[in-house]
Coordinates of C-alpha atoms in Angstrom, one line a residue:
M1 CA -41.9 3.7 -60.5
L2 CA -39.6 1.5 -62.5
M3 CA -36.7 3.8 -61.9
C4 CA -37.4 3.8 -58.1
N5 CA -37.4 0.0 -58.1
R6 CA -34.1 0.0 -59.9
L7 CA -32.6 2.5 -57.4
A8 CA -33.8 0.4 -54.5
L9 CA -32.3 -2.8 -55.9
G10 CA -29.1 -1.0 -56.6
A11 CA -28.9 0.3 -53.1
L12 CA -29.6 -3.2 -51.7
A13 CA -26.8 -4.7 -53.9
A14 CA -24.4 -2.0 -52.7
L15 CA -25.2 -2.9 -49.1
M16 CA -24.7 -6.6 -49.7
T17 CA -21.3 -5.9 -51.4
L18 CA -20.1 -3.5 -48.7
G19 CA -21.2 -5.6 -45.7
P20 CA -22.8 -4.4 -42.5
V21 CA -22.7 -0.6 -42.4
A22 CA -22.1 -0.5 -38.6
V23 CA -18.6 -2.1 -38.9
G24 CA -15.9 0.1 -40.3
A25 CA -12.2 0.5 -40.3
D26 CA -12.4 3.4 -37.9
D27 CA -14.7 1.8 -35.4
P28 CA -13.1 1.5 -31.9
P29 CA -12.3 -2.0 -30.5
P30 CA -14.9 -3.5 -28.2
F31 CA -12.6 -3.3 -25.2
A32 CA -10.0 -0.7 -24.1
S33 CA -7.4 -3.4 -23.9
A34 CA -6.9 -7.1 -23.6
T35 CA -6.3 -6.7 -19.9
E36 CA -9.6 -4.8 -19.5
A37 CA -11.4 -7.5 -21.5
Y38 CA -10.1 -10.1 -19.1
R39 CA -11.3 -8.1 -16.1
Q40 CA -14.7 -7.6 -17.6
G41 CA -14.9 -11.3 -18.5
V42 CA -14.1 -12.5 -15.0
S43 CA -16.7 -10.0 -13.5
A44 CA -19.4 -11.2 -15.9
L45 CA -18.6 -14.8 -15.1
K46 CA -19.0 -14.2 -11.4
A47 CA -22.2 -12.2 -12.1
G48 CA -23.7 -15.2 -13.9
Q49 CA -23.6 -13.6 -17.4
P50 CA -21.9 -16.3 -19.5
E51 CA -22.5 -14.7 -22.9
A52 CA -20.8 -11.4 -21.9
A53 CA -18.1 -13.3 -20.1
L54 CA -17.3 -15.5 -23.1
A55 CA -17.1 -12.6 -25.5
A56 CA -14.7 -10.7 -23.2
L57 CA -12.5 -13.7 -22.3
E58 CA -12.2 -14.8 -25.9
Y59 CA -11.1 -11.3 -26.9
A60 CA -8.4 -11.4 -24.2
A61 CA -7.4 -15.0 -25.0
K62 CA -6.9 -14.2 -28.7
R63 CA -4.4 -11.6 -27.6
G64 CA -2.5 -14.0 -25.4
V65 CA -3.8 -13.2 -21.9
L66 CA -3.0 -16.4 -20.0
G67 CA -5.7 -15.8 -17.4
A68 CA -8.3 -15.7 -20.1
E69 CA -7.1 -19.0 -21.6
V70 CA -7.1 -20.6 -18.2
K71 CA -10.6 -19.4 -17.4
L72 CA -12.0 -20.5 -20.7
A73 CA -10.3 -23.9 -20.6
R74 CA -11.7 -24.6 -17.1
A75 CA -15.2 -23.3 -17.9
Y76 CA -15.6 -25.5 -21.0
A77 CA -14.1 -28.5 -19.2
A78 CA -16.3 -28.2 -16.2
G79 CA -19.5 -27.2 -17.9
R80 CA -20.9 -25.3 -14.9
D81 CA -20.9 -21.7 -16.0
V82 CA -21.1 -22.4 -19.7
P83 CA -22.2 -25.5 -21.7
K84 CA -19.5 -28.3 -21.4
D85 CA -17.4 -28.4 -24.6
D86 CA -14.3 -30.7 -24.4
A87 CA -13.2 -29.7 -27.9
K88 CA -12.9 -26.0 -26.9
A89 CA -11.4 -26.9 -23.5
F90 CA -8.8 -29.0 -25.2
S91 CA -8.0 -26.1 -27.6
Y92 CA -7.4 -23.6 -24.8
F93 CA -5.4 -26.1 -22.7
Q94 CA -3.4 -26.8 -25.8
Q95 CA -2.6 -23.1 -26.3
I96 CA -1.3 -22.8 -22.8
A97 CA 0.9 -25.9 -23.1
D98 CA 2.3 -24.7 -26.4
Q99 CA 3.1 -21.2 -25.2
Q100 CA 4.5 -22.1 -21.8
A101 CA 5.9 -25.7 -21.9
D102 CA 9.4 -24.6 -20.8
I103 CA 8.5 -21.9 -18.4
S104 CA 10.5 -22.1 -15.1
P105 CA 9.0 -24.5 -12.6
S106 CA 9.6 -21.8 -10.0
S107 CA 7.4 -19.3 -11.9
P108 CA 4.2 -18.3 -10.0
I109 CA 2.2 -19.3 -13.0
A110 CA 3.8 -22.7 -13.5
K111 CA 1.0 -24.4 -11.7
Y112 CA -1.5 -23.3 -14.4
V113 CA 0.8 -24.7 -17.1
A114 CA 1.1 -28.0 -15.3
E115 CA -2.7 -28.0 -15.0
A116 CA -2.9 -27.7 -18.8
F117 CA -0.6 -30.7 -19.3
V118 CA -2.6 -32.8 -16.8
A119 CA -5.8 -31.9 -18.6
L120 CA -4.3 -32.7 -22.0
G121 CA -3.0 -36.0 -20.7
Q122 CA -6.4 -37.0 -19.6
Y123 CA -8.0 -36.0 -22.9
Y124 CA -5.4 -38.1 -24.8
L125 CA -6.1 -40.9 -22.4
D126 CA -9.8 -40.8 -23.0
G127 CA -10.1 -39.4 -26.5
I128 CA -12.5 -36.7 -27.7
P129 CA -15.1 -38.0 -30.2
A130 CA -16.1 -34.5 -31.3
L131 CA -12.5 -33.9 -32.5
R132 CA -12.1 -37.5 -33.8
L133 CA -9.2 -37.7 -31.3
A134 CA -8.7 -41.4 -30.6
P135 CA -7.3 -42.4 -27.2
N136 CA -3.5 -42.4 -27.1
P137 CA -2.3 -43.7 -23.7
S138 CA 1.4 -43.6 -24.6
Y139 CA 1.2 -39.9 -25.5
A140 CA -0.8 -39.3 -22.3
V141 CA 2.1 -40.8 -20.4
D142 CA 4.5 -38.2 -22.0
L143 CA 2.2 -35.3 -21.0
F144 CA 1.7 -36.5 -17.4
R145 CA 5.4 -37.2 -17.1
H146 CA 6.3 -33.7 -18.2
A147 CA 4.0 -32.2 -15.6
A148 CA 5.2 -34.6 -13.0
S149 CA 8.9 -34.4 -13.6
Y150 CA 9.5 -30.8 -14.8
F151 CA 6.8 -29.0 -12.9
G152 CA 6.6 -31.4 -9.9
N153 CA 2.8 -31.5 -10.1
G154 CA 1.2 -33.8 -7.6
E155 CA -1.9 -34.6 -9.7
A156 CA 0.3 -35.5 -12.6
Q157 CA 2.4 -37.7 -10.4
Y158 CA -0.7 -39.5 -9.2
R159 CA -2.1 -40.1 -12.7
L160 CA 1.2 -41.2 -14.0
A161 CA 1.5 -43.7 -11.1
R162 CA -1.9 -45.1 -11.9
L163 CA -0.8 -45.8 -15.5
Y164 CA 2.3 -47.6 -14.2
I165 CA 0.1 -49.7 -11.9
N166 CA -2.3 -50.6 -14.7
G167 CA 0.3 -50.9 -17.4
E168 CA -1.7 -48.5 -19.5
G169 CA 0.3 -46.7 -22.2
V170 CA 3.5 -47.9 -20.5
E171 CA 4.9 -51.2 -19.3
K172 CA 3.6 -52.0 -15.8
D173 CA 6.1 -51.1 -13.1
V174 CA 4.9 -51.0 -9.5
G175 CA 8.3 -49.7 -8.4
L176 CA 8.0 -46.5 -10.5
A177 CA 4.3 -46.2 -9.5
V178 CA 5.2 -46.4 -5.8
N179 CA 8.0 -43.7 -6.2
W180 CA 5.6 -41.3 -7.9
L181 CA 2.9 -42.0 -5.3
A182 CA 5.3 -41.4 -2.5
T183 CA 6.5 -38.1 -4.0
A184 CA 2.9 -36.9 -4.4
A185 CA 1.9 -38.1 -1.0
K186 CA 4.6 -36.0 0.5
K187 CA 2.8 -33.0 -1.0
Q188 CA -0.3 -34.1 0.9
H189 CA -2.0 -35.2 -2.3
A190 CA -5.0 -37.2 -0.8
A191 CA -5.5 -39.7 -3.7
S192 CA -1.8 -40.5 -3.8
Q193 CA -1.8 -41.0 0.0
A194 CA -4.8 -43.3 -0.2
T195 CA -3.5 -45.3 -3.1
L196 CA 0.0 -45.8 -1.6
G197 CA -1.6 -46.5 1.8
E198 CA -3.8 -49.2 0.3
I199 CA -0.8 -50.8 -1.5
L200 CA 1.1 -50.9 1.8
W201 CA -1.9 -52.0 4.0
R202 CA -2.8 -54.8 1.7
G203 CA 0.8 -55.8 0.7
Q204 CA 0.0 -55.6 -3.0
E205 CA 3.2 -56.7 -4.8
V206 CA 5.2 -55.0 -2.0
R207 CA 6.3 -55.8 1.6
Q208 CA 3.2 -55.4 3.7
R209 CA 3.3 -52.5 6.2
R210 CA -0.1 -52.3 7.7
A211 CA 0.5 -49.5 10.3
K212 CA 2.1 -47.2 7.7
G213 CA -0.5 -48.1 5.1
L214 CA -3.3 -47.3 7.6
A215 CA -1.6 -44.0 8.6
L216 CA -1.5 -42.9 5.0
I217 CA -5.1 -43.8 4.5
M218 CA -6.1 -41.9 7.6
L219 CA -4.1 -38.9 6.4
A220 CA -5.7 -39.1 3.0
H221 CA -9.2 -39.2 4.6
Q222 CA -8.3 -36.1 6.7
N223 CA -7.0 -34.2 3.8
A224 CA -9.9 -35.1 1.6
V225 CA -12.4 -34.1 4.2
A226 CA -10.5 -30.8 4.8
S227 CA -10.8 -30.0 1.1
G228 CA -14.6 -30.3 1.4
K229 CA -14.9 -32.9 -1.4
E230 CA -13.8 -36.3 -0.3
P231 CA -14.1 -38.9 -3.1
E232 CA -16.4 -41.8 -2.2
W233 CA -13.6 -44.3 -2.8
I234 CA -11.3 -42.7 -0.2
G235 CA -14.1 -42.7 2.4
D236 CA -14.9 -46.3 1.7
L237 CA -11.2 -47.4 1.8
Y238 CA -10.7 -45.5 5.1
Q239 CA -13.7 -47.2 6.7
E240 CA -12.6 -50.6 5.6
A241 CA -9.0 -50.1 6.8
V242 CA -10.1 -48.8 10.2
D243 CA -12.7 -51.5 10.7
K244 CA -10.3 -54.3 9.7
S245 CA -7.3 -53.1 11.8
D246 CA -6.8 -54.1 15.4
N247 CA -6.2 -51.6 18.2
G248 CA -2.4 -52.0 18.1
T249 CA -2.2 -51.3 14.4
R250 CA -4.5 -48.2 14.8
K251 CA -2.4 -46.8 17.6
D252 CA 0.8 -47.4 15.6
A253 CA -0.8 -45.7 12.6
E254 CA -1.8 -42.7 14.7
A255 CA 1.7 -42.4 16.1
L256 CA 3.1 -42.2 12.5
L257 CA 0.8 -39.3 11.4
P258 CA 3.2 -36.5 12.6
E259 CA 6.0 -38.1 10.7
L260 CA 4.0 -38.1 7.5
G261 CA 3.3 -34.4 7.6
G262 CA -0.2 -34.0 9.0
V263 CA -3.0 -32.4 7.1
K264 CA -2.2 -30.3 4.1
A265 CA -1.0 -26.8 4.7
A266 CA -1.0 -23.9 2.3
S267 CA 2.0 -24.0 0.0
V268 CA 4.5 -21.2 -0.2
L269 CA 5.7 -20.1 -3.6
P270 CA 9.2 -18.7 -4.1
A271 CA 9.5 -15.0 -4.3
A272 CA 8.8 -13.5 -7.7
K273 CA 9.1 -10.1 -9.3
A274 CA 5.5 -10.1 -10.3
K275 CA 2.4 -11.4 -8.6
P276 CA 0.6 -14.3 -10.3
A277 CA -2.5 -12.2 -10.8
E278 CA -0.5 -9.6 -12.6
I279 CA 1.2 -12.1 -14.9
M280 CA -2.1 -13.8 -15.6
M281 CA -3.4 -10.6 -17.1
M282 CA -0.4 -9.7 -19.2
P283 CA -0.8 -10.4 -23.0
A284 CA 1.8 -12.6 -24.6
A285 CA 4.7 -10.6 -25.9
D286 CA 4.3 -11.9 -29.5
S287 CA 0.5 -11.6 -29.6
A288 CA -1.6 -8.8 -31.2
Q289 CA -2.3 -6.1 -28.7
D290 CA -4.7 -3.2 -28.7
T291 CA -2.7 0.0 -28.2
A292 CA 12.1 -35.6 -11.2
A293 CA 10.8 -37.7 -8.5
P294 CA 12.9 -38.3 -5.4
A295 CA 12.7 -41.4 -3.3
T296 CA 11.1 -41.1 0.2
S297 CA 10.8 -43.2 3.3
A298 CA 7.3 -44.3 2.2
A299 CA 8.7 -45.4 -1.2
A300 CA 11.5 -47.3 0.4
D301 CA 9.0 -49.1 2.7
A302 CA 7.0 -50.0 -0.4
A303 CA 9.9 -51.3 -2.5
P304 CA 8.5 -54.1 -4.7
L305 CA 9.6 -57.6 -3.7
S306 CA 10.8 -58.3 -7.3
N307 CA 12.2 -54.9 -8.4
G308 CA 13.9 -52.0 -6.6
A309 CA 13.3 -49.4 -9.3
P310 CA 15.0 -46.0 -9.0
P311 CA 13.0 -42.8 -8.9
P312 CA 12.0 -41.4 -12.3
A313 CA 14.2 -38.7 -13.8
A314 CA 13.0 -35.3 -15.2
I315 CA 12.8 -35.3 -19.0
G316 CA 12.3 -31.6 -19.8
L317 CA 9.8 -32.4 -22.5
S318 CA 8.9 -29.5 -24.8
V319 CA 5.6 -30.1 -26.5
G320 CA 5.0 -28.7 -30.0
F321 CA 1.4 -27.7 -30.3
G322 CA 2.1 -24.8 -32.7
A323 CA 0.3 -24.0 -35.9
T324 CA 2.7 -26.1 -38.0
S325 CA 2.7 -29.2 -35.7
T326 CA 0.5 -32.2 -35.9
A327 CA -0.4 -33.9 -32.6
P328 CA -0.6 -37.7 -32.3
G329 CA -3.6 -39.3 -34.0
G330 CA -3.4 -36.9 -37.0
L331 CA -5.1 -34.0 -35.1
K332 CA -4.0 -30.6 -36.3
P333 CA -4.5 -27.9 -33.6

């Protein structure tokens, strides 16, 4: 009996030393390829199977599949399909920005890279307590500016304009703010149209242009409603501006709508050798694998009374988020 006990203990010790028996060097990988893992992850996410989706997408993301990184970043940031986790979302957005900071703005995947820079800019603006990442508005300005200048991203142009209006992270400059808003408004970015329209309609630090301001607010309202998710503040601003404008101003504003571009139409990307969906599924080449703001007429109308600032220039920022870099605030990725 004593010998049996010793054998049993010896076998247990051997198992503890060797680790789980089921995992061995010759075991096949859990997915046929990183691309197949991405496909399975997307399908599982659509089917409401978050655990299976995360396992597959994380497998693909570790092997440099951009689509998986984007899906995970969005999922953790939104907190709808999976529990909200800003630290994880930040990490994935950071990977995208580090890998693709200097990709051509004409690339069909440039919009996803710009989205990552915008998300990172907001995280640096707000801070992330879980990462002990303190707010850093000046660095947020750099991130927004790169997405706004290099990629021409409308959301980044809008957020950068707000920082110039508020003097947050940068010296207050209504002229630069107006130029960025006018550039984004030309892309039919509803929030930019509404903000620029309000500045013109109220005459806030610029020459008042009530008809053009009201026209931009009307267009912002139409674009926001068409998107199916109008922010409350745009709806409230639209109602106030319409109610407080006389018939003549309203007619003049309506006549200006065609000149301002009308409701947002689908954008057309330049021709590319590969479709965005195909590139999104391609693992990064070096990963482990299994087998500027132009001036516009609206900007000119809104030129500040005290300062005719020129449009911002592209800066071509390359952000180092690599393993050897240290982000502002002492955060090591």
